[in-house]
Coordinates of C-alpha atoms in Angstrom, one line a residue:
X1 CA 83.2 -115.3 69.8
X2 CA 80.5 -116.8 67.6
X3 CA 79.0 -120.0 68.9
X4 CA 76.9 -122.1 66.5
X5 CA 77.0 -125.3 68.6
X6 CA 73.3 -125.0 69.4
X7 CA 72.3 -125.1 65.7
X8 CA 71.3 -128.5 64.4
X9 CA 73.8 -129.0 61.6
X10 CA 74.2 -132.2 59.5
X11 CA 77.7 -133.6 59.4
X12 CA 78.1 -132.9 55.7
X13 CA 76.5 -129.5 55.7
X14 CA 79.7 -127.4 55.3
X15 CA 80.9 -129.7 52.5
X16 CA 77.6 -129.5 50.7
X17 CA 77.6 -125.7 50.9
X18 CA 81.2 -125.2 49.9
X19 CA 80.5 -124.7 46.2
X20 CA 77.8 -122.1 46.9
X21 CA 80.1 -120.3 49.2
X22 CA 82.9 -120.2 46.6
X23 CA 80.5 -118.2 44.4
X24 CA 79.6 -116.0 47.2
X25 CA 83.2 -115.1 48.0
X26 CA 83.7 -114.2 44.4
X27 CA 80.6 -112.0 44.3
X28 CA 81.7 -110.2 47.5
X29 CA 85.1 -109.6 45.9
X30 CA 83.5 -108.1 42.8
X31 CA 81.1 -106.0 45.0
X32 CA 84.0 -104.5 46.9
X33 CA 85.8 -103.8 43.6
X34 CA 82.9 -101.7 42.4
X35 CA 80.8 -104.0 40.3
X36 CA 77.1 -103.2 40.0
X37 CA 75.6 -105.0 43.0
X38 CA 72.2 -103.4 42.8
X39 CA 71.1 -104.2 39.2
X40 CA 67.6 -102.9 39.6
X41 CA 68.9 -99.3 40.2
X42 CA 72.2 -99.8 38.4
X43 CA 74.2 -98.9 41.5
X44 CA 77.4 -100.0 43.1
X45 CA 77.4 -100.8 46.8
X46 CA 80.3 -99.2 48.7
X47 CA 79.6 -99.0 52.4
X48 CA 82.8 -101.2 52.9
X49 CA 84.9 -98.4 51.4
X50 CA 83.8 -96.0 54.1
X51 CA 86.0 -97.6 56.7
X52 CA 88.8 -98.4 54.4
X53 CA 89.1 -95.9 51.6
X54 CA 92.2 -97.8 50.2
X55 CA 89.9 -100.4 48.7
X56 CA 87.6 -97.9 46.9
X57 CA 87.6 -98.7 43.1
X58 CA 88.7 -95.2 42.0
X59 CA 91.1 -92.8 43.7
X60 CA 88.6 -90.0 43.4
X61 CA 86.2 -91.9 45.7
X62 CA 89.0 -92.6 48.2
X63 CA 89.9 -88.9 48.3
X64 CA 86.2 -88.0 48.8
X65 CA 85.9 -90.4 51.8
X66 CA 89.1 -89.2 53.4
X67 CA 88.4 -85.5 52.9
X68 CA 84.8 -85.9 54.2
X69 CA 86.1 -87.6 57.4
X70 CA 88.6 -84.8 57.9
X71 CA 85.9 -82.2 57.4
X72 CA 83.6 -83.9 59.9
X73 CA 86.4 -83.8 62.5
X74 CA 87.2 -80.1 61.8
X75 CA 83.6 -79.1 62.0
X76 CA 83.0 -81.1 65.3
X77 CA 86.1 -79.6 66.8
X78 CA 84.9 -76.1 66.0
X79 CA 81.6 -76.8 67.6
X80 CA 83.2 -78.2 70.7
X81 CA 85.7 -75.4 71.1
X82 CA 83.1 -72.7 70.5
X83 CA 84.5 -71.5 67.1
X84 CA 81.1 -72.3 65.6
X85 CA 78.3 -71.0 67.8
X86 CA 74.5 -70.5 67.7
X87 CA 72.8 -67.3 66.5
X88 CA 73.1 -65.9 70.0
X89 CA 76.8 -66.6 70.3
X90 CA 76.3 -69.4 72.8
X91 CA 78.1 -72.7 72.5
X92 CA 75.9 -75.6 71.2
X93 CA 74.9 -78.1 73.9
X94 CA 72.4 -80.3 72.1
X95 CA 72.1 -82.0 68.7
X96 CA 68.7 -82.7 67.1
X97 CA 69.0 -85.3 64.3
X98 CA 66.1 -85.3 61.9
X99 CA 66.0 -88.4 59.7
X100 CA 64.1 -91.6 59.2
X101 CA 64.9 -95.3 58.6
X102 CA 68.7 -95.8 58.2
X103 CA 69.2 -92.1 58.8
X104 CA 67.8 -92.5 62.3
X105 CA 68.0 -96.1 63.4
X106 CA 71.8 -96.5 63.1
X107 CA 72.7 -93.3 64.9
X108 CA 70.1 -93.9 67.5
X109 CA 71.4 -97.4 68.2
X110 CA 75.0 -96.3 68.5
X111 CA 74.2 -93.1 70.5
X112 CA 72.3 -95.1 73.1
X113 CA 74.9 -97.9 73.2
X114 CA 77.8 -95.6 73.8
X115 CA 76.3 -92.7 75.5
X116 CA 77.9 -91.6 78.8
X117 CA 77.6 -88.9 81.5
X118 CA 80.8 -87.4 80.0
X119 CA 79.2 -86.9 76.5
X120 CA 80.2 -83.5 75.1
X121 CA 76.7 -82.9 73.7
X122 CA 73.2 -84.5 74.2
X123 CA 71.7 -86.2 71.1
X124 CA 67.9 -86.1 70.4
X125 CA 66.0 -87.6 67.4
X126 CA 63.0 -86.9 65.3
X127 CA 62.5 -90.0 63.2
X128 CA 58.7 -89.9 62.4
X129 CA 56.1 -87.5 61.1
X130 CA 54.1 -87.9 64.4
X131 CA 53.2 -84.4 65.7
X132 CA 52.8 -85.6 69.3
X133 CA 56.2 -87.4 69.1
X134 CA 57.8 -84.2 67.8
X135 CA 56.2 -82.2 70.6
X136 CA 57.7 -84.5 73.2
X137 CA 61.1 -83.8 71.8
X138 CA 60.5 -80.1 71.4
X139 CA 59.3 -79.8 75.0
X140 CA 62.6 -81.1 76.2
X141 CA 64.6 -78.9 73.9
X142 CA 62.6 -75.6 74.2
X143 CA 64.5 -74.3 77.2
X144 CA 67.8 -74.7 75.3
X145 CA 66.6 -74.3 71.7
X146 CA 69.1 -71.5 71.1
X147 CA 71.9 -73.9 71.8
X148 CA 70.5 -76.8 69.8
X149 CA 72.2 -77.8 66.5
X150 CA 69.9 -79.5 64.0
X151 CA 71.1 -82.1 61.5
X152 CA 68.7 -82.8 58.7
X153 CA 69.4 -86.1 56.8
X154 CA 67.8 -87.1 53.5
X155 CA 69.6 -88.4 50.4
X156 CA 67.2 -87.0 47.9
X157 CA 65.8 -84.2 50.0
X158 CA 62.3 -85.4 49.1
X159 CA 61.7 -87.8 52.1
X160 CA 58.3 -86.7 53.4
X161 CA 58.8 -87.6 57.1
X162 CA 62.2 -85.8 57.2
X163 CA 60.9 -82.8 55.3
X164 CA 58.0 -82.5 57.8
X165 CA 60.3 -82.9 60.8
X166 CA 62.5 -80.1 59.4
X167 CA 59.5 -77.8 58.7
X168 CA 58.0 -78.4 62.2
X169 CA 61.4 -77.7 63.8
X170 CA 61.9 -74.6 61.6
X171 CA 58.5 -73.4 62.6
X172 CA 59.4 -73.8 66.3
X173 CA 62.6 -71.8 65.8
X174 CA 60.7 -69.0 64.1
X175 CA 58.1 -68.9 66.9
X176 CA 61.0 -68.4 69.4
X177 CA 62.4 -65.7 67.1
X178 CA 65.5 -67.7 66.2
X179 CA 67.0 -68.1 62.7
X180 CA 66.9 -71.8 61.9
X181 CA 69.6 -71.5 59.3
X182 CA 72.1 -70.4 62.0
X183 CA 71.4 -73.7 63.8
X184 CA 71.2 -76.2 60.8
X185 CA 73.4 -78.7 59.0
X186 CA 72.3 -80.8 56.0
X187 CA 73.5 -84.3 55.1
X188 CA 72.4 -85.1 51.6
X189 CA 73.5 -85.8 48.0
X190 CA 75.1 -82.9 46.3
X191 CA 72.5 -81.1 44.1
X192 CA 69.5 -82.6 45.9
X193 CA 66.4 -80.5 46.9
X194 CA 67.8 -80.4 50.5
X195 CA 71.3 -79.5 49.3
X196 CA 69.9 -76.6 47.2
X197 CA 67.7 -75.4 50.0
X198 CA 70.4 -75.5 52.6
X199 CA 72.8 -73.6 50.3
X200 CA 70.2 -71.0 49.5
X201 CA 69.3 -70.4 53.2
X202 CA 72.9 -70.3 54.3
X203 CA 73.0 -73.3 56.7
X204 CA 76.1 -73.8 58.7
X205 CA 77.4 -76.8 56.8
X206 CA 76.4 -79.5 54.3
X207 CA 78.0 -83.0 54.3
X208 CA 77.7 -85.5 51.5
X209 CA 75.7 -88.7 51.0
X210 CA 76.8 -90.8 48.1
X211 CA 74.8 -92.8 45.6
X212 CA 76.7 -96.0 46.4
X213 CA 75.7 -96.0 50.1
X214 CA 72.2 -97.2 50.9
X215 CA 70.3 -95.9 54.0
X216 CA 70.4 -99.0 56.0
X217 CA 74.2 -99.3 55.6
X218 CA 74.9 -95.6 56.0
X219 CA 75.6 -95.3 59.7
X220 CA 79.4 -95.2 59.2
X221 CA 79.1 -92.4 56.7
X222 CA 78.3 -88.7 57.4
X223 CA 74.8 -89.9 58.3
X224 CA 76.0 -91.3 61.6
X225 CA 79.5 -90.0 62.1
X226 CA 78.6 -86.2 62.3
X227 CA 76.1 -86.6 65.1
X228 CA 78.0 -89.3 67.0
X229 CA 81.2 -87.3 66.9
X230 CA 79.4 -84.2 68.2
X231 CA 78.1 -86.4 71.0
X232 CA 81.7 -87.2 71.8
X233 CA 81.9 -90.8 70.6
X234 CA 85.2 -92.1 69.2
X235 CA 84.3 -92.4 65.5
X236 CA 87.8 -93.6 64.6
X237 CA 87.4 -96.6 66.9
X238 CA 83.9 -97.3 65.3
X239 CA 85.4 -97.3 61.8
X240 CA 88.4 -99.4 63.0
X241 CA 86.1 -102.0 64.4
X242 CA 84.1 -102.3 61.2
X243 CA 87.4 -102.3 59.1
X244 CA 88.8 -105.1 61.3
X245 CA 85.7 -107.2 60.9
X246 CA 85.7 -106.6 57.1
X247 CA 89.2 -108.0 56.9
X248 CA 88.3 -111.2 58.8
X249 CA 85.0 -111.7 56.9
X250 CA 86.6 -111.2 53.5
X251 CA 88.6 -114.3 53.9
X252 CA 87.6 -117.6 52.3
X253 CA 88.4 -119.7 55.4
X254 CA 84.7 -120.4 56.2
X255 CA 85.2 -121.9 59.6
X256 CA 87.1 -118.8 60.7
X257 CA 84.8 -116.3 58.9
X258 CA 82.0 -115.3 61.4
X259 CA 79.8 -113.6 58.8
X260 CA 80.0 -116.6 56.5
X261 CA 79.0 -118.8 59.4
X262 CA 76.1 -116.5 60.3
X263 CA 74.9 -116.6 56.7
X264 CA 75.2 -120.4 56.6
X265 CA 73.2 -120.7 59.8
X266 CA 70.5 -118.5 58.5
X267 CA 70.4 -120.6 55.3
X268 CA 70.2 -123.8 57.4
X269 CA 67.5 -122.4 59.7
X270 CA 65.3 -121.3 56.8
X271 CA 66.3 -124.1 54.3
X272 CA 67.3 -121.3 52.0
X273 CA 63.6 -120.3 51.6
X274 CA 63.2 -117.7 54.3
X275 CA 60.1 -117.5 56.4
X276 CA 61.7 -118.1 59.8
X277 CA 61.9 -115.5 62.5
X278 CA 65.2 -114.3 64.1
X279 CA 64.7 -113.5 67.7
X280 CA 67.5 -111.1 68.8
X281 CA 68.2 -111.2 72.6
X282 CA 71.1 -108.9 73.6
X283 CA 71.7 -109.3 77.3
X284 CA 72.7 -105.7 77.8
X285 CA 70.6 -102.6 78.2
X286 CA 72.9 -100.6 76.0
X287 CA 72.1 -102.9 73.1
X288 CA 68.3 -102.5 73.4
X289 CA 68.1 -100.6 70.1
X290 CA 70.2 -103.2 68.3
X291 CA 67.2 -105.3 67.5
X292 CA 65.4 -102.3 65.8
X293 CA 68.5 -101.5 63.9
X294 CA 68.8 -105.1 62.7
X295 CA 65.1 -105.2 61.8
X296 CA 65.7 -102.7 59.0
X297 CA 69.1 -104.1 58.0
X298 CA 67.8 -107.6 57.5
X299 CA 64.1 -107.2 56.6
X300 CA 64.6 -104.4 54.1
X301 CA 67.5 -106.2 52.6
X302 CA 66.2 -109.8 52.5
X303 CA 62.4 -109.4 52.3
X304 CA 62.0 -109.7 48.5
X305 CA 59.2 -111.0 46.3
X306 CA 61.5 -112.0 43.4
X307 CA 65.0 -113.3 42.9
X308 CA 67.6 -111.9 40.5
X309 CA 66.0 -114.0 37.7
X310 CA 62.5 -112.6 38.3
X311 CA 61.2 -115.7 39.9
X312 CA 58.7 -115.3 42.7
X313 CA 60.4 -116.5 45.9
X314 CA 59.0 -114.5 48.8
X315 CA 62.2 -114.4 50.7
X316 CA 62.7 -112.8 54.1
X317 CA 63.7 -113.3 57.8
X318 CA 61.5 -111.5 60.3
X319 CA 63.5 -110.0 63.1
X320 CA 62.1 -109.2 66.6
X321 CA 63.4 -108.9 70.1
X322 CA 64.2 -106.5 72.9
X323 CA 66.7 -107.4 75.5
X324 CA 67.5 -110.1 78.2
X325 CA 66.5 -110.8 80.8
X326 CA 63.4 -108.6 80.3
X327 CA 62.1 -111.1 77.8
X328 CA 62.3 -114.0 80.3
X329 CA 59.0 -112.5 81.4
X330 CA 57.4 -112.0 78.0
X331 CA 57.8 -114.2 74.9
X332 CA 60.3 -116.8 76.2
X333 CA 57.2 -118.9 77.2
X334 CA 56.2 -119.0 73.5
X335 CA 59.7 -119.7 72.3
X336 CA 59.9 -122.7 74.6
X337 CA 56.4 -124.2 74.1
X338 CA 54.9 -122.4 71.0
X339 CA 55.5 -123.0 67.3
X340 CA 59.1 -123.8 66.3
X341 CA 59.2 -121.1 63.6
X342 CA 62.3 -119.2 64.8
X343 CA 65.9 -119.2 65.8
X344 CA 67.4 -117.1 68.6
X345 CA 70.6 -115.0 68.5
X346 CA 71.9 -114.2 71.9
X347 CA 74.4 -111.3 72.4
X348 CA 76.5 -111.9 75.5
X349 CA 78.6 -109.0 77.0
X350 CA 81.2 -110.2 79.5
X351 CA 82.0 -106.9 81.2
X352 CA 79.2 -105.9 83.6
X353 CA 80.2 -102.4 84.4
X354 CA 83.1 -100.1 85.0
X355 CA 84.5 -101.0 88.4
X356 CA 83.5 -103.7 90.8
X357 CA 80.0 -104.9 91.6
X358 CA 78.6 -105.7 95.1
X359 CA 77.9 -109.3 96.0
X360 CA 74.1 -109.4 96.4
X361 CA 73.0 -113.0 97.2
X362 CA 74.1 -116.5 96.6
X363 CA 77.7 -115.2 96.4
X364 CA 76.7 -113.5 93.1
X365 CA 76.5 -110.0 91.6
X366 CA 73.6 -108.7 89.5
X367 CA 75.8 -109.3 86.4
X368 CA 76.3 -112.9 87.4
X369 CA 72.6 -113.3 87.5
X370 CA 72.2 -111.7 84.1
X371 CA 74.6 -114.2 82.6
X372 CA 72.9 -117.0 84.4
X373 CA 69.6 -116.0 82.8
X374 CA 71.2 -116.1 79.4
X375 CA 72.8 -119.5 79.9
X376 CA 69.6 -120.9 81.5
X377 CA 67.4 -119.7 78.6
X378 CA 69.9 -121.0 76.1
X379 CA 70.0 -124.4 77.7
X380 CA 66.2 -124.5 78.0
X381 CA 65.8 -123.8 74.3
X382 CA 68.3 -126.6 73.4
X383 CA 66.4 -129.0 75.7
X384 CA 63.2 -128.2 73.7
X385 CA 65.0 -128.7 70.4
X386 CA 65.0 -125.0 69.5
X387 CA 68.1 -123.6 67.7
X388 CA 70.2 -120.6 68.8
X389 CA 73.4 -118.7 68.0
X390 CA 75.5 -116.9 70.6
X391 CA 77.7 -113.9 69.9
X392 CA 80.0 -113.0 72.8
X393 CA 81.9 -109.7 73.1
X394 CA 84.1 -108.4 76.0
X395 CA 82.4 -105.1 76.4
X396 CA 80.3 -102.4 74.7
X397 CA 82.7 -99.9 73.3
X398 CA 83.1 -98.1 70.0
X399 CA 85.4 -100.7 68.4
X400 CA 83.0 -103.5 69.4
X401 CA 80.0 -101.7 68.0
X402 CA 81.9 -101.2 64.7
X403 CA 82.6 -105.0 64.7
X404 CA 79.0 -105.9 65.2
X405 CA 77.9 -103.6 62.4
X406 CA 80.5 -105.0 60.1
X407 CA 79.6 -108.6 61.1
X408 CA 75.9 -108.3 60.2
X409 CA 76.3 -106.1 57.2
X410 CA 78.6 -108.8 55.6
X411 CA 76.3 -111.6 56.7
X412 CA 73.4 -109.9 55.0
X413 CA 75.4 -109.6 51.8
X414 CA 76.5 -113.2 51.9
X415 CA 73.0 -114.6 52.7
X416 CA 71.5 -112.5 49.8
X417 CA 74.0 -114.0 47.4
X418 CA 73.3 -117.5 48.7
X419 CA 69.6 -117.1 48.0
X420 CA 70.1 -115.1 44.8
X421 CA 68.3 -111.9 45.6
X422 CA 69.1 -108.2 45.4
X423 CA 69.7 -107.0 49.0
X424 CA 70.2 -103.4 48.0
X425 CA 66.9 -102.2 46.7
X426 CA 63.5 -101.7 48.3
X427 CA 60.7 -101.5 45.7
X428 CA 57.9 -102.2 48.2
X429 CA 59.0 -99.2 50.3
X430 CA 58.5 -97.0 47.3
X431 CA 55.0 -98.5 46.7
X432 CA 54.1 -97.4 50.3
X433 CA 55.3 -93.9 49.6
X434 CA 53.2 -93.7 46.4
X435 CA 50.1 -94.9 48.2
X436 CA 50.7 -92.3 50.9
X437 CA 50.8 -89.6 48.2
X438 CA 47.5 -90.9 46.8
X439 CA 45.9 -90.6 50.2
X440 CA 47.1 -87.0 50.6
X441 CA 45.7 -86.2 47.2
X442 CA 42.3 -87.7 48.1
X443 CA 42.3 -85.8 51.4
X444 CA 42.8 -82.6 49.6
X445 CA 40.0 -83.4 47.2
X446 CA 37.7 -83.9 50.2
X447 CA 38.8 -80.6 51.7
X448 CA 38.2 -78.8 48.4
X449 CA 34.7 -80.2 48.1
X450 CA 33.6 -79.4 51.7
X451 CA 35.0 -75.9 51.5
X452 CA 33.4 -75.2 48.2
X453 CA 30.1 -76.3 49.6
X454 CA 30.6 -74.6 53.0
X455 CA 28.0 -75.6 55.6
X456 CA 26.5 -78.4 53.5
X457 CA 26.5 -81.8 55.1
X458 CA 27.6 -85.0 53.4
X459 CA 27.8 -88.7 54.4
X460 CA 30.9 -90.7 53.4
X461 CA 28.9 -92.3 50.6
X462 CA 27.7 -88.9 49.3
X463 CA 31.3 -87.6 49.3
X464 CA 32.5 -90.6 47.4
X465 CA 29.8 -90.0 44.9
X466 CA 30.6 -86.3 44.6
X467 CA 34.3 -87.2 44.0
X468 CA 33.4 -90.1 41.6
X469 CA 35.4 -92.4 43.8
X470 CA 33.0 -95.3 44.7
X471 CA 35.8 -97.7 45.5
X472 CA 37.4 -95.3 48.0
X473 CA 34.7 -95.1 50.7
X474 CA 36.8 -96.8 53.4
X475 CA 39.8 -94.4 52.8
X476 CA 37.5 -91.4 52.6
X477 CA 36.0 -92.5 56.0
X478 CA 39.4 -92.9 57.6
X479 CA 40.5 -89.5 56.2
X480 CA 37.4 -87.8 57.5
X481 CA 37.6 -89.1 61.1
X482 CA 41.2 -87.9 61.2
X483 CA 40.2 -84.4 59.9
X484 CA 37.4 -84.3 62.4
X485 CA 39.7 -84.9 65.4
X486 CA 42.2 -82.2 64.4
X487 CA 40.9 -78.6 64.3
X488 CA 43.2 -76.9 61.8
X489 CA 41.1 -77.9 58.7
X490 CA 37.8 -76.9 60.3
X491 CA 35.9 -80.1 59.4
X492 CA 33.1 -81.3 61.7
X493 CA 30.7 -84.1 61.9
X494 CA 27.0 -84.4 62.8
X495 CA 26.4 -87.8 64.4
X496 CA 23.9 -90.2 62.8
X497 CA 22.5 -93.5 63.9
X498 CA 25.7 -95.3 62.7
X499 CA 29.0 -94.1 61.3
X500 CA 27.6 -94.6 57.8
X501 CA 25.0 -91.9 58.6
X502 CA 27.4 -89.3 60.1
X503 CA 27.4 -86.1 58.1
X504 CA 30.6 -84.1 57.6
X505 CA 30.8 -80.4 56.9
X506 CA 33.2 -77.4 56.8
X507 CA 32.8 -74.3 59.0
X508 CA 35.3 -71.5 58.5
X509 CA 35.5 -70.6 62.2
X510 CA 36.5 -73.2 64.8
X511 CA 33.4 -74.4 66.7

């Protein structure tokens, strides 16, 4: 159920928006038929085809989707029944997924939402280039490293964070005298750097990523399905849920189209101009990662400087949230009495647990209290004139998760068409990657200088002068204090009166 009764909607709102929606329905139809929906990169957008290959624009694509799904199932069955084993001949027990952004968030959300004691394999994630974060994962896996299957996910093969995670993991396997290739699977575009590397090294398997599936909408492709199926999750039910939702949200009957209603509520809340915050409050521990997943889906899709005509619009909906009722004790106070710059989306799950619950007090179970907190917060917001939407599902199961993914994916498409932006590119993300590359290059210049002048001591200003980079002093300072705290580069500092007087130098041996 989708309840929009707590949104403040003018009587003529749906009538006024009908002509805009007619255009949106036509654009959705063209998108699904294979029209270019990402004009900046001249790409089609085909994540809807993943759960219904019959609607793919060419039979070749439909065949690829079906064959890939069949290959996933065969591979997973062979791992589960012991036909595919580790280097030592042991059955695989764990899966380590190495990926970032959409290659990590989607699988992590579904894995946590649907995980159970009866899972066939345990799923772990490396989704950052944080050494300490990797060490925490490695510490848990080291006793069973020989029975851990690694899945490396990168469309291009050039994603730095994923590459680093792969190389760190490979280094760990080599230290333990295991052949990483005998434990590795790649998910990437055919012909990419990662594809070529995995083929050359003889990895166990490579599954495809397609140009027409973006990272944040890729969880129902090989990106999510391989690891989730290995965990033991019913991927057919996931796909069926998304497919069912697609069928409903494809229809032009707006009042019975939940994604259209969501998009219209977002448009109403933001006046079509963005800038509002969406507070996600799922009242279920299993949905704790849903907010993080939606952060990327909405903010990377809708946060755009320019519209399709090149006009500066600065669109976007900020998403934050955790879970109810935890947040009764954190930011609910501000939602009720702080600035009215948000709208809330509640997720209500009717089924509390498998089996019966004990009556605790006031003739109520813990689940009764959880619902009461949701209803109470919802009513308090309404009393204060704050808007909210409530989505109710029966229980958390694969079909339901598929429905929720389909619901929000379609709502994002529709809202983007309503505000006339390209939801399927991310130029600012590329800017960040370029700037990171420049920082690495500057760090290497600093290292080269200090090693060349071994033992000589330089302040930040002197290093900037030596490198002819007078406008980079702050970045040089940040790079140096990081180098100083990590011993592998052998950079040290002699303290001065202030940080501006500290002198940095290279010593070949660790001090």
